[in-house]
PDB file of C-alpha atoms and ligand atoms in Angstrom:
ATOM      1  CA  MET A   1       0.000   0.000   0.000  1.00 78.00           C
ATOM      2  CA  SER A   2       1.327   3.442  -0.858  1.00 90.00           C
ATOM      3  CA  GLY A   3       0.162   7.016  -0.517  1.00 96.00           C
ATOM      4  CA  LYS A   4       0.911  10.254   1.271  1.00 97.00           C
ATOM      5  CA  ILE A   5       0.459  11.358   4.847  1.00 98.00           C
ATOM      6  CA  ILE A   6       0.966  14.752   6.381  1.00 98.00           C
ATOM      7  CA  ILE A   7       3.226  14.822   9.408  1.00 98.00           C
ATOM      8  CA  ASN A   8       3.549  18.143  11.226  1.00 98.00           C
ATOM      9  CA  GLY A   9       2.390  19.904   8.067  1.00 97.00           C
ATOM     10  CA  GLN A  10       4.897  18.122   5.836  1.00 97.00           C
ATOM     11  CA  GLU A  11       3.586  15.860   3.057  1.00 98.00           C
ATOM     12  CA  ILE A  12       5.460  12.547   3.065  1.00 98.00           C
ATOM     13  CA  GLU A  13       5.089   9.668   0.646  1.00 97.00           C
ATOM     14  CA  PHE A  14       5.050   6.105   1.884  1.00 97.00           C
ATOM     15  CA  THR A  15       5.383   2.896  -0.089  1.00 95.00           C
ATOM     16  CA  CYS A  16       6.317  -0.179   1.872  1.00 92.00           C
ATOM     17  CA  GLU A  17       6.542   1.306   5.389  1.00 95.00           C
ATOM     18  CA  LYS A  18       4.359  -0.677   7.757  1.00 94.00           C
ATOM     19  CA  ASN A  19       3.869   1.999  10.399  1.00 98.00           C
ATOM     20  CA  ILE A  20       3.749   5.763  10.887  1.00 98.00           C
ATOM     21  CA  LEU A  21       6.964   5.600  12.891  1.00 98.00           C
ATOM     22  CA  ALA A  22       8.911   4.285   9.895  1.00 98.00           C
ATOM     23  CA  VAL A  23       7.407   6.932   7.599  1.00 98.00           C
ATOM     24  CA  ALA A  24       8.342   9.689  10.056  1.00 98.00           C
ATOM     25  CA  ARG A  25      11.877   8.396  10.521  1.00 97.00           C
ATOM     26  CA  LYS A  26      12.352   8.158   6.759  1.00 96.00           C
ATOM     27  CA  ALA A  27      11.606  11.880   6.617  1.00 97.00           C
ATOM     28  CA  GLY A  28      14.005  12.616   9.487  1.00 97.00           C
ATOM     29  CA  ILE A  29      11.279  13.242  12.046  1.00 98.00           C
ATOM     30  CA  ASP A  30      12.264  11.882  15.426  1.00 96.00           C
ATOM     31  CA  ILE A  31       9.776   9.964  17.556  1.00 98.00           C
ATOM     32  CA  PRO A  32      10.989   8.475  20.856  1.00 98.00           C
ATOM     33  CA  THR A  33      10.709   4.710  21.237  1.00 98.00           C
ATOM     34  CA  LEU A  34      11.643   2.199  23.919  1.00 98.00           C
ATOM     35  CA  CYS A  35      10.185  -1.103  22.706  1.00 98.00           C
ATOM     36  CA  TYR A  36      10.551  -0.787  18.919  1.00 98.00           C
ATOM     37  CA  HIS A  37      13.235  -2.352  16.746  1.00 98.00           C
ATOM     38  CA  PRO A  38      12.812  -2.254  12.944  1.00 96.00           C
ATOM     39  CA  GLU A  39      14.039  -5.847  12.562  1.00 96.00           C
ATOM     40  CA  LEU A  40      11.770  -7.362  15.215  1.00 98.00           C
ATOM     41  CA  THR A  41       8.028  -7.843  15.505  1.00 98.00           C
ATOM     42  CA  VAL A  42       6.108  -4.876  16.888  1.00 98.00           C
ATOM     43  CA  ALA A  43       4.995  -5.156  20.517  1.00 97.00           C
ATOM     44  CA  GLY A  44       3.477  -1.710  21.141  1.00 97.00           C
ATOM     45  CA  ALA A  45       4.405  -2.135  24.785  1.00 97.00           C
ATOM     46  CA  CYS A  46       5.929   1.136  25.975  1.00 98.00           C
ATOM     47  CA  ARG A  47       3.503   3.662  24.385  1.00 98.00           C
ATOM     48  CA  LEU A  48       6.227   6.303  24.225  1.00 98.00           C
ATOM     49  CA  CYS A  49       5.930   6.567  20.448  1.00 98.00           C
ATOM     50  CA  VAL A  50       2.433   8.051  20.612  1.00 98.00           C
ATOM     51  CA  VAL A  51       1.369  10.609  18.016  1.00 98.00           C
ATOM     52  CA  GLU A  52      -1.860  12.523  17.485  1.00 98.00           C
ATOM     53  CA  ILE A  53      -3.830  11.588  14.391  1.00 98.00           C
ATOM     54  CA  GLU A  54      -6.775  13.643  13.183  1.00 98.00           C
ATOM     55  CA  ARG A  55     -10.059  11.810  13.796  1.00 96.00           C
ATOM     56  CA  MET A  56      -8.197   8.973  15.550  1.00 97.00           C
ATOM     57  CA  GLY A  57      -6.724  10.750  18.554  1.00 98.00           C
ATOM     58  CA  ILE A  58      -3.605   9.485  20.360  1.00 98.00           C
ATOM     59  CA  GLN A  59      -2.164   6.307  18.834  1.00 98.00           C
ATOM     60  CA  ALA A  60       1.109   4.390  19.065  1.00 98.00           C
ATOM     61  CA  SER A  61       2.984   5.217  15.859  1.00 98.00           C
ATOM     62  CA  CYS A  62       4.836   1.879  15.821  1.00 98.00           C
ATOM     63  CA  SER A  63       1.635  -0.139  15.643  1.00 98.00           C
ATOM     64  CA  THR A  64      -0.465   2.125  13.424  1.00 98.00           C
ATOM     65  CA  ALA A  65      -0.280   1.668   9.672  1.00 97.00           C
ATOM     66  CA  PRO A  66      -0.114   4.772   7.470  1.00 98.00           C
ATOM     67  CA  VAL A  67      -3.268   5.459   5.470  1.00 97.00           C
ATOM     68  CA  ASP A  68      -3.365   7.805   2.503  1.00 97.00           C
ATOM     69  CA  GLY A  69      -4.454  11.283   3.583  1.00 97.00           C
ATOM     70  CA  MET A  70      -3.738  10.794   7.302  1.00 98.00           C
ATOM     71  CA  VAL A  71      -2.822  13.956   9.219  1.00 98.00           C
ATOM     72  CA  VAL A  72      -0.361  13.299  12.041  1.00 98.00           C
ATOM     73  CA  TYR A  73       1.234  15.452  14.734  1.00 98.00           C
ATOM     74  CA  THR A  74       4.297  14.086  16.507  1.00 98.00           C
ATOM     75  CA  ASN A  75       4.974  16.954  18.864  1.00 97.00           C
ATOM     76  CA  SER A  76       1.651  18.464  19.939  1.00 97.00           C
ATOM     77  CA  GLU A  77       0.924  19.531  23.515  1.00 97.00           C
ATOM     78  CA  ARG A  78      -1.323  16.494  23.968  1.00 98.00           C
ATOM     79  CA  VAL A  79       1.365  14.120  22.644  1.00 98.00           C
ATOM     80  CA  ASN A  80       4.025  15.538  24.931  1.00 98.00           C
ATOM     81  CA  LYS A  81       1.679  15.325  27.937  1.00 97.00           C
ATOM     82  CA  VAL A  82       1.049  11.616  27.274  1.00 98.00           C
ATOM     83  CA  ARG A  83       4.760  10.909  26.731  1.00 98.00           C
ATOM     84  CA  LYS A  84       5.615  12.595  30.035  1.00 98.00           C
ATOM     85  CA  MET A  85       3.020  10.496  31.826  1.00 97.00           C
ATOM     86  CA  VAL A  86       4.388   7.312  30.200  1.00 98.00           C
ATOM     87  CA  LEU A  87       7.919   8.205  31.281  1.00 98.00           C
ATOM     88  CA  GLU A  88       6.805   8.949  34.828  1.00 97.00           C
ATOM     89  CA  LEU A  89       5.021   5.590  35.038  1.00 96.00           C
ATOM     90  CA  LEU A  90       8.057   3.729  33.708  1.00 97.00           C
ATOM     91  CA  LEU A  91      10.419   5.583  36.023  1.00 97.00           C
ATOM     92  CA  ALA A  92       8.186   4.898  39.043  1.00 95.00           C
ATOM     93  CA  ASN A  93       9.038   1.202  38.835  1.00 92.00           C
ATOM     94  CA  HIS A  94      12.622   1.682  37.732  1.00 94.00           C
ATOM     95  CA  ASN A  95      15.628   1.638  40.042  1.00 93.00           C
ATOM     96  CA  ARG A  96      16.907   5.160  39.490  1.00 91.00           C
ATOM     97  CA  GLU A  97      20.422   4.776  40.830  1.00 91.00           C
ATOM     98  CA  CYS A  98      21.676   6.195  37.564  1.00 93.00           C
ATOM     99  CA  THR A  99      25.029   7.404  38.839  1.00 93.00           C
ATOM    100  CA  THR A 100      26.208   3.865  39.593  1.00 93.00           C
ATOM    101  CA  CYS A 101      24.458   2.149  36.685  1.00 94.00           C
ATOM    102  CA  ASP A 102      26.585   0.534  33.959  1.00 92.00           C
ATOM    103  CA  ALA A 103      24.180   1.890  31.343  1.00 94.00           C
ATOM    104  CA  SER A 104      24.384   5.505  32.496  1.00 94.00           C
ATOM    105  CA  GLY A 105      24.935   7.701  29.453  1.00 95.00           C
ATOM    106  CA  ALA A 106      23.663   4.994  27.111  1.00 95.00           C
ATOM    107  CA  CYS A 107      20.270   4.457  28.772  1.00 97.00           C
ATOM    108  CA  LYS A 108      17.359   5.542  26.569  1.00 98.00           C
ATOM    109  CA  LEU A 109      15.046   5.947  29.548  1.00 98.00           C
ATOM    110  CA  GLN A 110      17.557   8.299  31.193  1.00 97.00           C
ATOM    111  CA  LYS A 111      17.909  10.265  27.951  1.00 98.00           C
ATOM    112  CA  TYR A 112      14.155  10.657  27.446  1.00 98.00           C
ATOM    113  CA  ALA A 113      13.611  11.593  31.114  1.00 97.00           C
ATOM    114  CA  HIS A 114      16.083  14.406  30.491  1.00 97.00           C
ATOM    115  CA  ASP A 115      14.632  15.340  27.074  1.00 97.00           C
ATOM    116  CA  TYR A 116      11.110  15.594  28.548  1.00 97.00           C
ATOM    117  CA  SER A 117      12.298  17.420  31.693  1.00 97.00           C
ATOM    118  CA  ILE A 118      11.004  14.844  34.158  1.00 96.00           C
ATOM    119  CA  LYS A 119      11.867  16.371  37.525  1.00 93.00           C
ATOM    120  CA  ARG A 120       9.554  14.484  39.859  1.00 90.00           C
ATOM    121  CA  LEU A 121       7.194  11.533  39.635  1.00 93.00           C
ATOM    122  CA  ARG A 122       3.494  11.721  40.394  1.00 93.00           C
ATOM    123  CA  TYR A 123       3.211   7.954  40.803  1.00 91.00           C
ATOM    124  CA  PRO A 124       4.487   5.758  43.636  1.00 87.00           C
ATOM    125  CA  SER A 125       6.500   2.616  42.948  1.00 85.00           C
ATOM    126  CA  ARG A 126       4.553  -0.607  43.207  1.00 74.00           C
ATOM    127  CA  GLN A 127       7.521  -2.933  43.215  1.00 73.00           C
ATOM    128  CA  GLU A 128       9.687  -4.431  45.903  1.00 83.00           C
ATOM    129  CA  MET A 129      13.391  -4.615  45.067  1.00 90.00           C
ATOM    130  CA  ALA A 130      14.099  -7.967  43.415  1.00 92.00           C
ATOM    131  CA  PRO A 131      17.442  -9.832  43.492  1.00 94.00           C
ATOM    132  CA  MET A 132      19.799  -9.452  40.525  1.00 95.00           C
ATOM    133  CA  ASP A 133      20.773 -12.493  38.458  1.00 96.00           C
ATOM    134  CA  THR A 134      24.562 -12.577  38.379  1.00 95.00           C
ATOM    135  CA  SER A 135      24.790 -16.324  37.700  1.00 95.00           C
ATOM    136  CA  SER A 136      25.886 -15.949  34.058  1.00 94.00           C
ATOM    137  CA  LEU A 137      29.511 -15.478  33.086  1.00 90.00           C
ATOM    138  CA  SER A 138      28.594 -12.915  30.474  1.00 94.00           C
ATOM    139  CA  ILE A 139      25.261 -11.240  31.294  1.00 96.00           C
ATOM    140  CA  VAL A 140      24.001  -9.539  34.440  1.00 96.00           C
ATOM    141  CA  ARG A 141      20.275  -8.962  34.813  1.00 97.00           C
ATOM    142  CA  ASP A 142      18.811  -6.372  37.148  1.00 96.00           C
ATOM    143  CA  PRO A 143      15.011  -6.805  37.195  1.00 96.00           C
ATOM    144  CA  ASN A 144      14.684  -3.532  39.081  1.00 96.00           C
ATOM    145  CA  LYS A 145      15.666  -1.670  35.919  1.00 97.00           C
ATOM    146  CA  CYS A 146      13.505  -3.668  33.508  1.00 97.00           C
ATOM    147  CA  ILE A 147      10.702  -1.704  31.822  1.00 97.00           C
ATOM    148  CA  LEU A 148       9.122  -4.798  30.219  1.00 97.00           C
ATOM    149  CA  CYS A 149       9.712  -3.578  26.670  1.00 98.00           C
ATOM    150  CA  GLY A 150      10.233  -7.212  25.639  1.00 98.00           C
ATOM    151  CA  LEU A 151      13.093  -6.463  23.221  1.00 98.00           C
ATOM    152  CA  CYS A 152      15.285  -9.108  24.894  1.00 98.00           C
ATOM    153  CA  VAL A 153      12.493 -11.677  24.545  1.00 98.00           C
ATOM    154  CA  ARG A 154      11.996 -10.920  20.862  1.00 98.00           C
ATOM    155  CA  VAL A 155      15.653 -10.659  19.827  1.00 98.00           C
ATOM    156  CA  CYS A 156      16.521 -13.933  21.578  1.00 98.00           C
ATOM    157  CA  LYS A 157      13.598 -15.731  19.970  1.00 97.00           C
ATOM    158  CA  GLU A 158      13.337 -14.086  16.556  1.00 98.00           C
ATOM    159  CA  LYS A 159      16.981 -13.339  15.728  1.00 96.00           C
ATOM    160  CA  GLN A 160      18.925 -15.943  17.658  1.00 96.00           C
ATOM    161  CA  GLY A 161      16.312 -18.696  17.672  1.00 96.00           C
ATOM    162  CA  VAL A 162      17.138 -19.476  21.296  1.00 96.00           C
ATOM    163  CA  GLY A 163      14.235 -18.118  23.331  1.00 96.00           C
ATOM    164  CA  VAL A 164      15.876 -17.885  26.726  1.00 97.00           C
ATOM    165  CA  TRP A 165      13.826 -14.885  27.898  1.00 98.00           C
ATOM    166  CA  ASP A 166      10.076 -14.865  28.327  1.00 97.00           C
ATOM    167  CA  PHE A 167       7.273 -13.112  30.158  1.00 97.00           C
ATOM    168  CA  LYS A 168       5.889 -14.436  33.413  1.00 95.00           C
ATOM    169  CA  ASN A 169       2.561 -13.501  35.050  1.00 94.00           C
ATOM    170  CA  ARG A 170       0.176 -10.853  33.768  1.00 93.00           C
ATOM    171  CA  GLY A 171      -0.912  -7.292  34.462  1.00 90.00           C
ATOM    172  CA  SER A 172       0.951  -5.481  37.226  1.00 86.00           C
ATOM    173  CA  ARG A 173       2.720  -8.733  38.197  1.00 89.00           C
ATOM    174  CA  THR A 174       4.297  -9.171  34.753  1.00 94.00           C
ATOM    175  CA  GLU A 175       8.016  -9.797  34.728  1.00 94.00           C
ATOM    176  CA  ILE A 176      10.648 -11.108  32.337  1.00 96.00           C
ATOM    177  CA  VAL A 177      12.482 -14.240  33.397  1.00 96.00           C
ATOM    178  CA  ALA A 178      15.065 -16.592  31.948  1.00 96.00           C
ATOM    179  CA  ALA A 179      14.478 -20.271  31.332  1.00 88.00           C
ATOM    180  CA  MET A 180      11.131 -20.674  33.098  1.00 87.00           C
ATOM    181  CA  ASP A 181      12.359 -18.601  36.041  1.00 92.00           C
ATOM    182  CA  GLN A 182      15.705 -20.313  36.505  1.00 94.00           C
ATOM    183  CA  PRO A 183      19.057 -18.521  36.922  1.00 96.00           C
ATOM    184  CA  LEU A 184      20.438 -17.455  33.543  1.00 96.00           C
ATOM    185  CA  ALA A 185      23.453 -19.728  33.968  1.00 95.00           C
ATOM    186  CA  GLU A 186      21.112 -22.727  33.969  1.00 95.00           C
ATOM    187  CA  SER A 187      19.401 -21.688  30.729  1.00 95.00           C
ATOM    188  CA  ALA A 188      20.257 -22.381  27.085  1.00 95.00           C
ATOM    189  CA  CYS A 189      21.818 -18.891  26.779  1.00 96.00           C
ATOM    190  CA  ILE A 190      24.642 -18.860  24.215  1.00 95.00           C
ATOM    191  CA  ASN A 191      26.166 -15.635  25.601  1.00 94.00           C
ATOM    192  CA  CYS A 192      25.717 -13.787  22.313  1.00 95.00           C
ATOM    193  CA  GLY A 193      24.919 -10.486  24.039  1.00 95.00           C
ATOM    194  CA  GLN A 194      22.111  -9.537  21.620  1.00 96.00           C
ATOM    195  CA  CYS A 195      19.755  -8.952  24.550  1.00 97.00           C
ATOM    196  CA  ILE A 196      22.237  -6.503  26.079  1.00 97.00           C
ATOM    197  CA  ALA A 197      22.545  -4.695  22.753  1.00 96.00           C
ATOM    198  CA  VAL A 198      18.802  -4.057  22.463  1.00 98.00           C
ATOM    199  CA  CYS A 199      18.024  -3.394  26.147  1.00 98.00           C
ATOM    200  CA  PRO A 200      17.086   0.312  26.414  1.00 98.00           C
ATOM    201  CA  THR A 201      18.029   0.536  30.100  1.00 98.00           C
ATOM    202  CA  GLY A 202      20.568  -1.049  32.443  1.00 97.00           C
ATOM    203  CA  ALA A 203      18.415  -4.131  33.064  1.00 97.00           C
ATOM    204  CA  LEU A 204      20.823  -6.237  31.011  1.00 97.00           C
ATOM    205  CA  THR A 205      24.514  -5.443  31.124  1.00 96.00           C
ATOM    206  CA  SER A 206      27.667  -7.375  30.449  1.00 93.00           C
ATOM    207  CA  ASN A 207      29.559  -9.049  33.218  1.00 88.00           C
ATOM    208  CA  SER A 208      32.359  -6.495  33.294  1.00 74.00           C
ATOM    209  CA  SER A 209      35.021  -8.833  34.659  1.00 62.00           C
ATOM    210  CA  VAL A 210      34.515 -11.177  31.708  1.00 57.00           C
ATOM    211  CA  SER A 211      34.222  -8.427  29.087  1.00 56.00           C
ATOM    212  CA  GLU A 212      37.447  -6.834  30.342  1.00 59.00           C
ATOM    213  CA  VAL A 213      39.251 -10.147  29.982  1.00 54.00           C
ATOM    214  CA  TRP A 214      37.903 -10.640  26.454  1.00 56.00           C
ATOM    215  CA  ALA A 215      38.838  -7.075  25.474  1.00 59.00           C
ATOM    216  CA  ALA A 216      42.351  -7.653  26.760  1.00 55.00           C
ATOM    217  CA  ILE A 217      42.620 -10.987  24.938  1.00 56.00           C
ATOM    218  CA  ARG A 218      41.610  -9.268  21.679  1.00 60.00           C
ATOM    219  CA  ASP A 219      44.138  -6.472  22.195  1.00 59.00           C
ATOM    220  CA  PRO A 220      47.575  -7.769  21.138  1.00 51.00           C
ATOM    221  CA  ARG A 221      49.334  -4.957  23.015  1.00 52.00           C
ATOM    222  CA  LYS A 222      48.141  -6.306  26.326  1.00 44.00           C
ATOM    223  CA  THR A 223      49.027  -9.480  28.126  1.00 41.00           C
ATOM    224  CA  VAL A 224      46.430 -10.839  30.434  1.00 37.00           C
ATOM    225  CA  VAL A 225      46.323 -13.497  33.055  1.00 37.00           C
ATOM    226  CA  CYS A 226      42.933 -15.037  32.542  1.00 33.00           C
ATOM    227  CA  GLN A 227      41.424 -15.842  35.907  1.00 36.00           C
ATOM    228  CA  ILE A 228      37.964 -16.636  34.643  1.00 35.00           C
ATOM    229  CA  ALA A 229      36.996 -19.436  32.320  1.00 39.00           C
ATOM    230  CA  PRO A 230      35.801 -17.949  29.008  1.00 41.00           C
ATOM    231  CA  ALA A 231      32.101 -18.090  28.263  1.00 41.00           C
ATOM    232  CA  PRO A 232      31.132 -21.476  26.809  1.00 46.00           C
ATOM    233  CA  ARG A 233      30.588 -21.534  23.060  1.00 45.00           C
ATOM    234  CA  THR A 234      27.911 -23.601  21.396  1.00 44.00           C
ATOM    235  CA  ALA A 235      27.547 -24.543  17.765  1.00 40.00           C
TER     236      ALA A 235
HETATM  237 FE1  FES B   1       5.722   2.126  20.056  1.00 51.12          FE
HETATM  238 FE2  FES B   1       6.910   1.271  22.295  1.00 51.12          FE
HETATM  239  S1  FES B   1       7.810   2.147  20.539  1.00 51.12           S
HETATM  240  S2  FES B   1       4.798   1.376  21.835  1.00 51.12           S
END
């Protein structure tokens, strides 16, 4: 399906783009996202990508297909109000110890909280602090920083064909767990690190002691005494 839509007053043609987000990005219009990846299925989980569409109201741009003649606003007062509320809700259940977080500076949630001038939260946290999973040689998981975007679940299943991560429970009790709620080290994880690469927060980070050893091994100028067994490789 092809046609033209008007985004912020600018007429933009679309041909094969499946959603408004892709059409906007093609034209250089930025829309914030936390759960979208162009190479993975669309989850529509975070709702940060909302836009205002005439006669349709507020919609998630990643899960709304462009229709010829659509008039879209990506930056209206209403859109920004909803995005701020979404960020506040996500931050309410997020461990905000940003200064000591491995992902600080690379965290999308941190960046958007700054971009949208989130100074205080109107919503209380509903979560107890949960233990971190440090069982894996290569990946550390901090559930207190997970925003349930599901990117780790999808990349592991759809790209790697492994399916280590999955959702558990429903509604406010939803969480992401490895291997039917077992420690990551006891799962079929192949230590590829794809889940770390797509995680928008510090919920999944690399085990720094191992990554430092690997970096040193790859650097011929350095000699290293390897104290940790390298991550197991599978075919
Ligand atoms: Fe669209 Fe998350 S990016 S809902």
